[in-house]
Amino acid sequence: MAAVIKHASTIKTTCPYCGVGCGVVVSTVDGHVTVKGDEEHPANFGRLCSKGAALAETIDSQGRLLKPQVNGVTTSWDHAIKYVANGFSEIIKKYGPDSVAVYASGQLLTEDYYVANKFMKGAVGSANIDTNSRLCMASTVVGYKRAFGGDIVPCDYTDLDEANLIILIGSNLAWCHPIIYQRIIQARQQRPELVMVVIDPRRTATCQDAELHLPIKPGTDSILFNGLLVYCEQNDLLDSEYIQSFTDGFEQTLASARQQAPSLPEVAEACGLSQRAVEAFYQLFASQKKTLSLFSQGVNQATVGTDKVNSIINVHLATGRLGKAGMGPFSMTGQPNAMGGREVGGLANQLAAHMDFVPTSRDKVRRFWQSDRLAEQAGLKAVDMFNAVAEGKVKAIWIMSTNPVASMPNAQKVKRALEQCELVVVSDCMAKTDTTACANVLFPAIGWGEKNGTVTNSERRISRQRPFLSAMGEAKPDWWIVTEVARAMGYERLFPYNSAADIFREHAALSGFENARSRAFDISAYEAINDSAYDQLTPFQWPQSKTTRVGVDNDVIQAKRLFSDGDFYTLNRRAQFIPISSSGTAEQTSANYPLSLNTGRVRDQWHTMTRTAKSARLLDHVSESYVNIHPLDAKKYSIEPTGLVEVKSRFNHTHLKAKISDDVQPGEIFIPMHWNAQYTSAGSIDRLVNPHTDTLSGQPEFKFTPVSIKPINIAWSAVILSRETIELKTFDYWSYTPGQNCDLFHISGLNVPENWSVWADRLFNDKNLTISLLKHLDNEQGCFRFIWIQEGRLHTVAYIRLKAAIGNLNWIKPLFAVQILDPSDMQSLLIGESTSGEGGPIVCSCFSVGRNTLINAIVSQQLTTPDAIGQSLRAGTNCGSCIPELRQLIQMNTLEGQA
C-alpha cells in the first residue's frame, strides 16, 4: 500500500526522533515526498541529522499495522474497542483499579499523552500509568524538582552560543544530539575561547573536539562534582551573595561534599582519573563564569542518577551560574516528547500540569476534571509495573507506542510477564515488534507524517506536528483510541474530544488553573486558541501565562529566562542545595562477572529500529550489532576481531561480534541498545541489563551491569545479500539488515555442512523460484561463493568462509539495481572482488560516501580538513555527525595528521 499524499504541497512539522525538536519542512511534488530542515525553526535553523534527513524513506506502509486484531484475528474497530473496554472493566470490578496499567511513550504527542493520563488517573482512578521516559529522564525530573521546586529546565539553546565552558557529562552529543553538537562547533568557530570538557567512561566521537576528556569510573560523577564544590570553596569561587539571597541548605551540602571528596587526590583516586586531569577540569571551571553543563543518559541511567543531577546543580547554585545567558545545568532529553509527557503527568508519580499527589493539587485536578475517581497516590513506576505484571498483581496492561520487551532491563522477564498476563493491549503503528508478539489486542495507531498535535523539546519549546499523509489502512490517533475505549467503559463525560485542538485547549487551561505562579509550567495563554490558530501555531517556549504572555520576536514566542530574578518554585521560593553522599553502582564486578557492560546509541539508529531500519542508508554505517572491547581484554580472553563471543550477565546471555578498540577502557565493554529479536538472534541487549533502579526516580541502571565474555569457536561465517526472505532460525547466529534492493544477512555456524552445494540449494528450495545458480567452491582455501540469477537480474549472493572473516560487500549492493548483469559483473561476483573499485563502508550517511572513497580523496587531493572533504565530496556538510570520523581518516592518512 502506498502512502496517500494530502493536497498541501508544503507542510511544516517536527522531527519525531530525539528531544532536540528540529523543525522539518515536508514537500510533495508529483506524489514524491522530500524532507528538509526548517530554516525558521529556532531549534535547528534548517539543519537535520542523518536520521531526520532520511525521514522520507521511513513513511511507507511496509510492516505497518493497518487493522485492529483480537487474539490474532483481524477485526473491526467496534469489536476491538468493546473487547478492551469489557476486559478492563471486568478486571477493575473484580480486582480494583490498581489491577490495570498503561505504559506510554515519548513517541506519543502531548494530546495523546494527556488523554491517556486522564483515562488512568481521572477515570479508572489509578496512577498506574508510566512511560518509557522513565528509562530516559526520570532522574533529571527528580533532581530539578528537589532543587528548583519543579521539573524545570532552566536553559535554552541560545546558551550554547554564549557559553565559554561547556561540560558534557554522560553524553555522546556528537552522535545522540548532532544538531546541538554542531551548534557548539559553530559557536567555537566564531569564539575560539569556548572550551569543551567531556566526562564519560568511553572515548566517544564527542571527545575529538574536547580540550579535556575525563574517562570517569562509572557511578562516581557525584564525587567529581562534590570535589568541585569543595575546590570552589577553597579557592574563593563561591558566590556568597547569591547563596545567601536565593538558596537554602548550602552549609549542610558543603559539609557532605567535604566528607565525600575532601581533597583533589582522593577525588582522582575514587573517580579512576589522574590528579592532573581533575585539576585541569577544576581550573577550567574556575576560569570561566559562563559555564553550561549538558548532561544526558550517562548521568540519568544509574542507581544514583538523581544524586548525580543534584551534584551538578549544586555547583551551579554555589557559584551563581544560573538564570543568566550561557550558564546553567541543561538536561539533553533523549526522546522527542519526553518533556510533553512530563507536562501532562505521564509519569506514575505525577498529576497533570506539573502537579503532584499532595492534597491541594489533587483537589485542583479533581475539580478541574470534575472527576469523582481521581487517583489518590502515586502509581507503579516502569520496572515495578512489569514486576507487578509478573506477580499477577497487574492483570491488564495497555502499552502505547513503545517496545518494552526490547527496551526494559531484564527484558526476558518482561516478555515472560506479558506472555502470562490476562490482557495485553498494544497500540502501535508497526505490526511486528518484540512486544506486539505478546499482545491479545493490537490497535493500529497512526505514525509520523499522519499525526496531528504538539511536542515539547529539551528547551521547553512547544512545536506542532502536522500531518501530510492520510492515515494508512484503518489506523487512528492514539488520543482517539483511548477516548473511544474510555467512552465504552462509561466515562463519556470526561472525554468530549473531537480533535487534537480540543485536547490542547483543555491541557492549556489546566496548566493555568489556580496557578498564580505556583507552577512554572503555564501555557494558559493558549486555553482559548481556535482551531485555525492551532493549525498555524508557531513554536513557543513556556511559561506563557494568559496574564503575562511575552511578545513575539520574529514570529517565535519567547519566554523570559527562568530564575533570572532568583525566584524559584519551592515552598519558600528559594533554590535548595541537596547534600550528596551517594556514589557507585548497584552491583560490582566479580570473578564470575569481571567486566562492566555499558549500553547506548549508535549514530544513525533510533530506539528499537522500527523506523530507522526502513532507511537503507541509515543501516550502512553500522549494519550489525557488536560488543566493543579493549585490546587488553580481547587478548586476555582470547577474542579475535569480528569473532563471535558470548556475553553473559546473571540475568541472561547473548552472542555478538567483537569490535576491538580502545574507545572503551580495560574492564569495560559497550553494546548498542537498538538491535532486538526482529534483527538478530542476539535479541535485545537489555535482557542482560540489571533491573536495579534509583530509589528516588525509579530509573534503571543501564550503564553498568557486571558481565563475563568468552569466544565462541564458530566453524564458518556467511554474508548473504538477497531479494528473498531467508529462514534464519536454523542458524546458530544471524543478523538481518533490511535494504533498498536487497536485504543483508550475516550468518555463522558451529558445524560445517557436509556439502555446501546442498546447503545452498536448501536456501530457496521451497520457494518455487526459477533461479539459475553460479558457484565457486575452493575447499583448499575454505572459500565458497554462490550467485543466484533470475531472468538476468541478480537475485542472491552468498559468500562463505571457514574460520576467516568476510570483507565488506557494499560494492555488490548496486548490482541488485541492474536489470541485466553483464559478463564483467558476473566475473566480479564469482572472484569476490569489484573490478571497478568500491566506496567501502559508509561514513557519511547523508550523502552515502564510503570510507575508501574518502581515503582516496584525502590522499590524492591532499585534503587536510573536514571542510576540504566537504567541498570535494559533500561528506560532513549536512548534519555533521560524521565529522569526527572524517577527522580520524585525515589523521590516519595524511602527514599533517601523523605529525
PDB file of N, CA, C and O in Angstrom, residues 49 67 113 201 266 306 309 338 379 394 398 418 441 470 478 486 493 509 518 528 557 564 603 638 747 898:
ATOM      1  N   CYS A  49      19.870  16.022  11.292  1.00  0.00           N
ATOM      2  CA  CYS A  49      20.859  14.958  11.401  1.00  0.00           C
ATOM      3  C   CYS A  49      20.572  13.888  10.346  1.00  0.00           C
ATOM      4  O   CYS A  49      19.607  13.990   9.583  1.00  0.00           O
ATOM      5  N   LYS A  67      -4.941  -2.778  10.624  1.00  0.00           N
ATOM      6  CA  LYS A  67      -6.291  -3.059  11.105  1.00  0.00           C
ATOM      7  C   LYS A  67      -6.218  -3.608  12.523  1.00  0.00           C
ATOM      8  O   LYS A  67      -5.223  -4.222  12.905  1.00  0.00           O
ATOM      9  N   TYR A 113      -0.858  11.835  25.084  1.00  0.00           N
ATOM     10  CA  TYR A 113      -0.404  11.644  26.460  1.00  0.00           C
ATOM     11  C   TYR A 113      -1.443  12.157  27.458  1.00  0.00           C
ATOM     12  O   TYR A 113      -1.717  11.534  28.478  1.00  0.00           O
ATOM     13  N   PRO A 201      32.926   7.573  30.605  1.00  0.00           N
ATOM     14  CA  PRO A 201      33.837   6.423  30.655  1.00  0.00           C
ATOM     15  C   PRO A 201      34.389   6.039  29.285  1.00  0.00           C
ATOM     16  O   PRO A 201      35.526   5.554  29.190  1.00  0.00           O
ATOM     17  N   GLU A 266      42.143  12.496  46.526  1.00  0.00           N
ATOM     18  CA  GLU A 266      41.142  11.494  46.870  1.00  0.00           C
ATOM     19  C   GLU A 266      40.026  11.436  45.832  1.00  0.00           C
ATOM     20  O   GLU A 266      39.492  10.364  45.537  1.00  0.00           O
ATOM     21  N   THR A 306      19.764  10.482  40.329  1.00  0.00           N
ATOM     22  CA  THR A 306      19.212  11.723  40.868  1.00  0.00           C
ATOM     23  C   THR A 306      20.271  12.497  41.635  1.00  0.00           C
ATOM     24  O   THR A 306      20.378  13.729  41.504  1.00  0.00           O
ATOM     25  N   VAL A 309      22.573  14.287  39.293  1.00  0.00           N
ATOM     26  CA  VAL A 309      21.964  15.512  38.780  1.00  0.00           C
ATOM     27  C   VAL A 309      22.103  16.638  39.795  1.00  0.00           C
ATOM     28  O   VAL A 309      22.510  17.759  39.463  1.00  0.00           O
ATOM     29  N   ALA A 338       9.451  13.492  25.499  1.00  0.00           N
ATOM     30  CA  ALA A 338       9.542  13.165  26.916  1.00  0.00           C
ATOM     31  C   ALA A 338       9.095  14.351  27.756  1.00  0.00           C
ATOM     32  O   ALA A 338       8.425  14.191  28.783  1.00  0.00           O
ATOM     33  N   GLY A 379       1.458   5.871  41.384  1.00  0.00           N
ATOM     34  CA  GLY A 379       1.320   4.510  40.894  1.00  0.00           C
ATOM     35  C   GLY A 379       2.650   3.814  40.718  1.00  0.00           C
ATOM     36  O   GLY A 379       3.687   4.235  41.258  1.00  0.00           O
ATOM     37  N   VAL A 394      -0.912  -6.873  38.494  1.00  0.00           N
ATOM     38  CA  VAL A 394      -1.482  -6.148  37.353  1.00  0.00           C
ATOM     39  C   VAL A 394      -1.924  -7.188  36.340  1.00  0.00           C
ATOM     40  O   VAL A 394      -1.106  -7.948  35.826  1.00  0.00           O
ATOM     41  N   TRP A 398      -1.941  -1.860  29.045  1.00  0.00           N
ATOM     42  CA  TRP A 398      -2.076  -1.265  27.714  1.00  0.00           C
ATOM     43  C   TRP A 398      -0.765  -0.556  27.406  1.00  0.00           C
ATOM     44  O   TRP A 398      -0.381   0.383  28.105  1.00  0.00           O
ATOM     45  N   LEU A 418       4.458 -10.602  30.240  1.00  0.00           N
ATOM     46  CA  LEU A 418       3.394 -10.282  29.301  1.00  0.00           C
ATOM     47  C   LEU A 418       2.753 -11.541  28.734  1.00  0.00           C
ATOM     48  O   LEU A 418       1.538 -11.584  28.483  1.00  0.00           O
ATOM     49  N   VAL A 441      -4.549  -7.914  22.068  1.00  0.00           N
ATOM     50  CA  VAL A 441      -5.232  -6.951  21.204  1.00  0.00           C
ATOM     51  C   VAL A 441      -4.206  -5.994  20.620  1.00  0.00           C
ATOM     52  O   VAL A 441      -3.336  -5.483  21.334  1.00  0.00           O
ATOM     53  N   SER A 470      -2.412  10.919   4.699  1.00  0.00           N
ATOM     54  CA  SER A 470      -3.647  10.375   5.249  1.00  0.00           C
ATOM     55  C   SER A 470      -3.312   9.134   6.067  1.00  0.00           C
ATOM     56  O   SER A 470      -2.320   8.455   5.817  1.00  0.00           O
ATOM     57  N   ASP A 478      -3.760   8.050  18.636  1.00  0.00           N
ATOM     58  CA  ASP A 478      -3.772   7.419  19.959  1.00  0.00           C
ATOM     59  C   ASP A 478      -4.825   8.043  20.863  1.00  0.00           C
ATOM     60  O   ASP A 478      -5.486   7.337  21.635  1.00  0.00           O
ATOM     61  N   ALA A 486     -12.449   4.697  26.606  1.00  0.00           N
ATOM     62  CA  ALA A 486     -12.980   5.340  27.811  1.00  0.00           C
ATOM     63  C   ALA A 486     -14.496   5.514  27.728  1.00  0.00           C
ATOM     64  O   ALA A 486     -15.223   5.260  28.701  1.00  0.00           O
ATOM     65  N   ARG A 493     -18.487  11.494  29.795  1.00  0.00           N
ATOM     66  CA  ARG A 493     -18.487  12.885  30.240  1.00  0.00           C
ATOM     67  C   ARG A 493     -17.075  13.454  30.341  1.00  0.00           C
ATOM     68  O   ARG A 493     -16.852  14.639  30.084  1.00  0.00           O
ATOM     69  N   ALA A 509      -5.606  25.096  29.558  1.00  0.00           N
ATOM     70  CA  ALA A 509      -6.426  25.668  30.631  1.00  0.00           C
ATOM     71  C   ALA A 509      -6.034  25.084  31.990  1.00  0.00           C
ATOM     72  O   ALA A 509      -5.940  25.809  32.992  1.00  0.00           O
ATOM     73  N   SER A 518       2.403  29.392  41.080  1.00  0.00           N
ATOM     74  CA  SER A 518       2.836  28.305  41.955  1.00  0.00           C
ATOM     75  C   SER A 518       3.552  27.218  41.170  1.00  0.00           C
ATOM     76  O   SER A 518       4.274  26.405  41.745  1.00  0.00           O
ATOM     77  N   ALA A 528      -7.792  29.400  24.981  1.00  0.00           N
ATOM     78  CA  ALA A 528      -8.944  29.720  24.126  1.00  0.00           C
ATOM     79  C   ALA A 528      -8.564  29.723  22.650  1.00  0.00           C
ATOM     80  O   ALA A 528      -9.308  30.254  21.819  1.00  0.00           O
ATOM     81  N   ILE A 557       7.533  32.976  19.690  1.00  0.00           N
ATOM     82  CA  ILE A 557       7.186  33.490  21.015  1.00  0.00           C
ATOM     83  C   ILE A 557       8.258  33.062  22.006  1.00  0.00           C
ATOM     84  O   ILE A 557       8.557  31.886  22.155  1.00  0.00           O
ATOM     85  N   SER A 564      16.013  34.183  36.461  1.00  0.00           N
ATOM     86  CA  SER A 564      16.875  35.358  36.327  1.00  0.00           C
ATOM     87  C   SER A 564      16.718  36.301  37.515  1.00  0.00           C
ATOM     88  O   SER A 564      17.628  37.080  37.823  1.00  0.00           O
ATOM     89  N   ARG A 603      25.200   6.114  15.921  1.00  0.00           N
ATOM     90  CA  ARG A 603      24.922   7.394  15.274  1.00  0.00           C
ATOM     91  C   ARG A 603      23.618   7.441  14.500  1.00  0.00           C
ATOM     92  O   ARG A 603      22.834   8.385  14.626  1.00  0.00           O
ATOM     93  N   SER A 638      41.158 -14.051  24.790  1.00  0.00           N
ATOM     94  CA  SER A 638      41.383 -14.750  23.508  1.00  0.00           C
ATOM     95  C   SER A 638      40.295 -14.434  22.486  1.00  0.00           C
ATOM     96  O   SER A 638      39.769 -15.314  21.804  1.00  0.00           O
ATOM     97  N   ILE A 747      25.580 -14.535   8.908  1.00  0.00           N
ATOM     98  CA  ILE A 747      25.241 -15.835   9.475  1.00  0.00           C
ATOM     99  C   ILE A 747      26.512 -16.550   9.904  1.00  0.00           C
ATOM    100  O   ILE A 747      27.554 -16.435   9.247  1.00  0.00           O
ATOM    101  N   GLN A 898      49.599  12.849  10.961  1.00  0.00           N
ATOM    102  CA  GLN A 898      50.539  11.966  11.645  1.00  0.00           C
ATOM    103  C   GLN A 898      51.646  12.731  12.365  1.00  0.00           C
ATOM    104  O   GLN A 898      52.400  12.155  13.134  1.00  0.00           O
TER     105      GLN A 898
END
